[in-house]
Short mmCIF file of C-alpha atoms in Angstrom, two decimals:
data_model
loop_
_atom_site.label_atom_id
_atom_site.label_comp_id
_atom_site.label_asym_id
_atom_site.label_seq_id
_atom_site.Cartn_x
_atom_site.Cartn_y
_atom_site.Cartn_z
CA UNK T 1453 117.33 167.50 108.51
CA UNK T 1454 119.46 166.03 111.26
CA UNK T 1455 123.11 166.17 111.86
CA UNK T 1456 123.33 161.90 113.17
CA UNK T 1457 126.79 160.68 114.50
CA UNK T 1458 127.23 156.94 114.33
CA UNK T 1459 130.57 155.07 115.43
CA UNK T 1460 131.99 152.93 114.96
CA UNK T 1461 132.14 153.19 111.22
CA UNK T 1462 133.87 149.98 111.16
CA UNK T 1463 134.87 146.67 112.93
CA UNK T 1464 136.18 143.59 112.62
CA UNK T 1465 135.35 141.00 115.53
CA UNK T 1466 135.69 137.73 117.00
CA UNK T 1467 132.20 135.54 117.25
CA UNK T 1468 131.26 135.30 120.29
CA UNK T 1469 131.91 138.89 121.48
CA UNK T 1470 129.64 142.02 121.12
CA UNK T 1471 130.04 145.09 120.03
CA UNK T 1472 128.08 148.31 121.32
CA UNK T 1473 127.49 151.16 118.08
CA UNK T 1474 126.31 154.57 119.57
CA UNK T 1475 124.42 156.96 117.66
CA UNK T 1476 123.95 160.68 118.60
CA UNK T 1477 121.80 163.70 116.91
CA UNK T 1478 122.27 166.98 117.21
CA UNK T 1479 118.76 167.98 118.38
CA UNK T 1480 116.06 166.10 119.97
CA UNK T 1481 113.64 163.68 117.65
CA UNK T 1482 110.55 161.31 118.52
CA UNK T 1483 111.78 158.53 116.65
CA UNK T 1484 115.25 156.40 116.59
CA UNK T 1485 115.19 153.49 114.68
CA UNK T 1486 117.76 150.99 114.34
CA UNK T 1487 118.29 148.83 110.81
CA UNK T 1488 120.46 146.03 109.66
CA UNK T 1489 121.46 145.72 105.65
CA UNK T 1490 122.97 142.42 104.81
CA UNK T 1491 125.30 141.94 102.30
CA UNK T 1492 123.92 142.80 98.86
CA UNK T 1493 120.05 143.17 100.13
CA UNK T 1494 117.93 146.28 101.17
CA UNK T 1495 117.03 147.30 104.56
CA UNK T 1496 116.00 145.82 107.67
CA UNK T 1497 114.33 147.27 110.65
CA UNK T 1498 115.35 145.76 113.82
CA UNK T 1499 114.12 147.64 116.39
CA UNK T 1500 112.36 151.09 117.28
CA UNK T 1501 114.32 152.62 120.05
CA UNK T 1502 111.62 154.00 122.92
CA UNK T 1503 112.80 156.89 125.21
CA UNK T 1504 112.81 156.04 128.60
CA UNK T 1505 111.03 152.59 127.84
CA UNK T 1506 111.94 148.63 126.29
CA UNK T 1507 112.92 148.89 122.65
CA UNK T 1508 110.21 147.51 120.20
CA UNK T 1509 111.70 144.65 118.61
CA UNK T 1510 110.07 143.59 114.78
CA UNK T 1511 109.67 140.10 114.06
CA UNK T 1512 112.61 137.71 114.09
CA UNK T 1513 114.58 140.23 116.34
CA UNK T 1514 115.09 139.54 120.12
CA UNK T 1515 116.33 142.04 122.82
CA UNK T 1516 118.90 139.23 124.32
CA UNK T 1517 120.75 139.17 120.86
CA UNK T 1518 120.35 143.23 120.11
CA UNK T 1519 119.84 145.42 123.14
CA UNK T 1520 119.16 148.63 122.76
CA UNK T 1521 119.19 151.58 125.01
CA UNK T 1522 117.82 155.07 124.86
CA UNK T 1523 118.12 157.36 127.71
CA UNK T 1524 117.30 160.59 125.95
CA UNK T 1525 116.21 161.98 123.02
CA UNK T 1526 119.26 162.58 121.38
CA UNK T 1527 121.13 159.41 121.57
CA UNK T 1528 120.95 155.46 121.33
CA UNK T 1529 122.92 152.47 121.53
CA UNK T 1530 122.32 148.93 119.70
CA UNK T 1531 124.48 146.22 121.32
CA UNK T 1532 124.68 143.05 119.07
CA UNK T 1533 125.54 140.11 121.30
CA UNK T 1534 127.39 136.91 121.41
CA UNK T 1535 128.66 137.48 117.63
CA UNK T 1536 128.65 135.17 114.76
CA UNK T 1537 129.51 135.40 111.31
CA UNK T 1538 126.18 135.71 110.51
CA UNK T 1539 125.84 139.21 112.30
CA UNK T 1540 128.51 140.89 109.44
CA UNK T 1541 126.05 143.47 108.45
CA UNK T 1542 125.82 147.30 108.25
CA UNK T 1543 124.37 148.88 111.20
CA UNK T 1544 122.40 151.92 110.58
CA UNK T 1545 120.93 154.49 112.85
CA UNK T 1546 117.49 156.63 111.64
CA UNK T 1547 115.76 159.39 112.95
CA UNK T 1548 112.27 160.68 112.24
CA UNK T 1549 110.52 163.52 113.69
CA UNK T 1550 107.07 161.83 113.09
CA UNK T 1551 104.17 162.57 110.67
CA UNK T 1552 104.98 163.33 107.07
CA UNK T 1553 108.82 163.65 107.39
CA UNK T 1554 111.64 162.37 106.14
CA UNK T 1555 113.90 159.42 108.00
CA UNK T 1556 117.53 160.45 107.72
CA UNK T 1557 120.37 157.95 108.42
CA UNK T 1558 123.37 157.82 110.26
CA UNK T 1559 126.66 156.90 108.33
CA UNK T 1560 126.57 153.45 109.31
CA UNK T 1561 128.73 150.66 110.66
CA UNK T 1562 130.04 147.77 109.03
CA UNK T 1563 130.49 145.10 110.93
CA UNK T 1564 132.29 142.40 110.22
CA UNK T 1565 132.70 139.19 112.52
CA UNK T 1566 134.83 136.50 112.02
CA UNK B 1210 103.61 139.23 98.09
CA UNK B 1211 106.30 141.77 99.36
CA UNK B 1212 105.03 144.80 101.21
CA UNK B 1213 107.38 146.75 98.90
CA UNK B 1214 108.35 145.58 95.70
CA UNK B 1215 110.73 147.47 93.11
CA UNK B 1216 111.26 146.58 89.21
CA UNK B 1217 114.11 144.16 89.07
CA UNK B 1218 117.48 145.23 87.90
CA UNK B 1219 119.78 145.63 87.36
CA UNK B 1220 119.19 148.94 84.73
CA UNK B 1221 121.75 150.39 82.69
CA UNK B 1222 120.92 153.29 80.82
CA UNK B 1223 123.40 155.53 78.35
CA UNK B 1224 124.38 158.99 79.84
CA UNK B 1225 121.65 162.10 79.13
CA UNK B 1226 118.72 159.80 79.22
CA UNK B 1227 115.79 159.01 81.15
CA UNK B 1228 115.97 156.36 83.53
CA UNK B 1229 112.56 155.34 84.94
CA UNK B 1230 112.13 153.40 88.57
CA UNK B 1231 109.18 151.94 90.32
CA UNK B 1232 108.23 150.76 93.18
CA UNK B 1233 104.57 149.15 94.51
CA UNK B 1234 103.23 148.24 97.48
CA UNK B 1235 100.67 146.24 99.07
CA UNK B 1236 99.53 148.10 102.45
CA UNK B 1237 97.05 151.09 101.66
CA UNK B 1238 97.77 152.41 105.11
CA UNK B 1239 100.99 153.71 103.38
CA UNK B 1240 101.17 157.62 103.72
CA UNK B 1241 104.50 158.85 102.89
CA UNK B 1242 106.97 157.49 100.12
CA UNK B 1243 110.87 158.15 99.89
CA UNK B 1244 113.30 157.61 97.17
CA UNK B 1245 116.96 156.79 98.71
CA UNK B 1246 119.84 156.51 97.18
CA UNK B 1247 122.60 154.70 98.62
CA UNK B 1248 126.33 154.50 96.79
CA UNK B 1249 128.57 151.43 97.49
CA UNK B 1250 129.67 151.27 101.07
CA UNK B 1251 127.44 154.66 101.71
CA UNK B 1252 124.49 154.96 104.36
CA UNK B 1253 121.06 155.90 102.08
CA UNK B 1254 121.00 159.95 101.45
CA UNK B 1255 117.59 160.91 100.92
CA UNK B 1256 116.54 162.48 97.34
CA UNK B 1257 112.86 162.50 97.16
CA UNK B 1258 109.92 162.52 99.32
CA UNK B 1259 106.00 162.91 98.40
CA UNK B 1260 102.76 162.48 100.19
CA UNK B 1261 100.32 163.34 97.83
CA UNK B 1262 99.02 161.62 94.24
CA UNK B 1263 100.53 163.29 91.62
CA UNK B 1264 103.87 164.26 90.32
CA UNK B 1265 106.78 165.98 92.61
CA UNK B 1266 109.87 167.57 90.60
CA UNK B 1267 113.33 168.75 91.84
CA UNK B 1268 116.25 169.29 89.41
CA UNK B 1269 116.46 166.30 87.37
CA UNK B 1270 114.23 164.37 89.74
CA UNK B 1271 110.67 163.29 89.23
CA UNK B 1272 108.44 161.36 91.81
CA UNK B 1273 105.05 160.10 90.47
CA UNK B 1274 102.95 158.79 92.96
CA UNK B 1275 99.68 156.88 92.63
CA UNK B 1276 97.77 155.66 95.53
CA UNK B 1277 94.91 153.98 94.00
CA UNK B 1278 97.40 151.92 92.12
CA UNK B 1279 99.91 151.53 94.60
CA UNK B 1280 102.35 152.61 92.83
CA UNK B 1281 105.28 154.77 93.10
CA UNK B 1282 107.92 155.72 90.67
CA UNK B 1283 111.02 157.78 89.98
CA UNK B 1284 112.45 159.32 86.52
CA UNK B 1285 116.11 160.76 86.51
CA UNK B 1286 116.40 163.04 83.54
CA UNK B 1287 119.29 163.45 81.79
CA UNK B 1288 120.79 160.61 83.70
CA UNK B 1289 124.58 161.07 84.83
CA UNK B 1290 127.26 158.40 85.15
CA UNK B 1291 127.59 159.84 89.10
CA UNK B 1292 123.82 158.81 89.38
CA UNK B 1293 125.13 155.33 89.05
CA UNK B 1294 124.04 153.85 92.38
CA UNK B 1295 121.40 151.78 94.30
CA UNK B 1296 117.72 153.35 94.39
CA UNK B 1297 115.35 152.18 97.38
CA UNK B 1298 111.98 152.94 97.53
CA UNK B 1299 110.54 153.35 101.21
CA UNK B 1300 107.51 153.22 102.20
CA UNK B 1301 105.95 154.83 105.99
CA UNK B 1302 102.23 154.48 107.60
CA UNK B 1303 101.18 157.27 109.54
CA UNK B 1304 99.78 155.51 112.59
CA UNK B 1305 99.08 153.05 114.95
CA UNK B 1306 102.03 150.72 115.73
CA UNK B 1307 103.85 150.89 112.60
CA UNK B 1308 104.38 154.79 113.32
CA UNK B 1309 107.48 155.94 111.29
CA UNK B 1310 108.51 152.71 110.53
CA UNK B 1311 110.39 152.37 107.25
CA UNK B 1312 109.84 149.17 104.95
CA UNK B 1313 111.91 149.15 102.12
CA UNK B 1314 111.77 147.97 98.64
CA UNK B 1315 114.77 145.30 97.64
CA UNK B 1316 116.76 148.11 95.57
CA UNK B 1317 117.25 148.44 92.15
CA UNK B 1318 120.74 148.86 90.35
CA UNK B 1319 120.99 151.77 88.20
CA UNK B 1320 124.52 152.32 85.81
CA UNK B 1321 124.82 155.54 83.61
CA UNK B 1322 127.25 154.67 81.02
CA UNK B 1323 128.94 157.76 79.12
#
């Protein structure tokens, strides 16, 4: 497994603004990943981070609203931009080593705008 | 059709007995499945993984797996009130541009009453 450090846990924040969550493992992995959970529903993956390279964005997911950075293989950041209500979410950070492993989740943070 | 689909909920089942998940999916590309539990305001923790058709135990924890069918399931024996939780199914390919993506099932609700 991996020991995965996400922060904030928490925040509360005015729309418009954005808010930059870090997440940070304690050994290198191939694979960060970067999900959103809306209230009440199951998982969502935004984006897959790339080291050194653009993020991979899925579908309905732009870089200008969630940038994310990578610059090694131990840490990420997912910016989500010019808030808005509709952004309250939990934030989750995953790592995966790649081929028949297990994904293992950072703590998570809860955003909430308002 | 969703790509992965779990039994509705939400399932309430008295304490010391079996309580029975499932989970299908549509992509036969699909190589490794993952049972998650997530409690209230908690990030997913990880409880089962298997790769291969066939049954995979650990404690109280069975995962049946079925590839032909598409069909993945999980049985909690002797089923504890601190079981009480949301189960998501999760669902990886092992290649090409979906490489260790995650998709998830919509959760199911599961309540142990004593």
């Amino acid at each position: 497994s991996a020991v995965i450090s996400q922060k904030p846990s928490r925040d509360i924040c005015q729309r418009g603004t954005s808010l930059t969550i870090q997440c940070q493992v304690d050994s290198q992995v191939t694979m960060m990943f970067w999900y959103r959970q809306q209230p009440g529903q199951s998982l969502t993956l935004i984006a897959t981070a790339n080291q050194g390279s653009e993020a991979t964005y899925e579908s309905g997911f732009v870089i200008d609203k969630f940038p994310i950075s990578r610059p090694n293989l131990t840490f990420s950041t997912l910016t989500v931009s010019n808030m808005s209500p509709e952004d309250s979410s939990i934030y989750l950070c995953s790592v995966d080593r790649g081929g028949q492993t297990e994904a293992f989740f950072g703590q998570g943070t809860r955003l909430t705008v308002v | 059709q969703k790509e992965v689909e779990q039994n509705s909920g939400p399932l309430s089942v008295p304490e010391g007995a079996i309580a029975s998940l499932n989970c299908t999916y549509s992509d036969r590309g699909s190589q490794s499945f993952f049972w998650y539990r997530q409690y209230s305001g908690k990030s997913p923790e990880l409880i089962m993984s298997i790769y291969s058709n066939g049954d995979k135990e650990d404690g109280r924890f069975t995962a049946q797996l079925n590839k032909a069918s598409q069909y993945v399931s999980l049985l909690i024996r002797d089923s504890q009130p601190s079981d009480s939780a949301t189960y998501l199914c999760a669902v990886k390919r092992a290649g090409g541009t979906s490489y260790g993506k995650l998709t998830f099932g919509q959760g199911t609700i599961l309540t142990v009453h004593p």
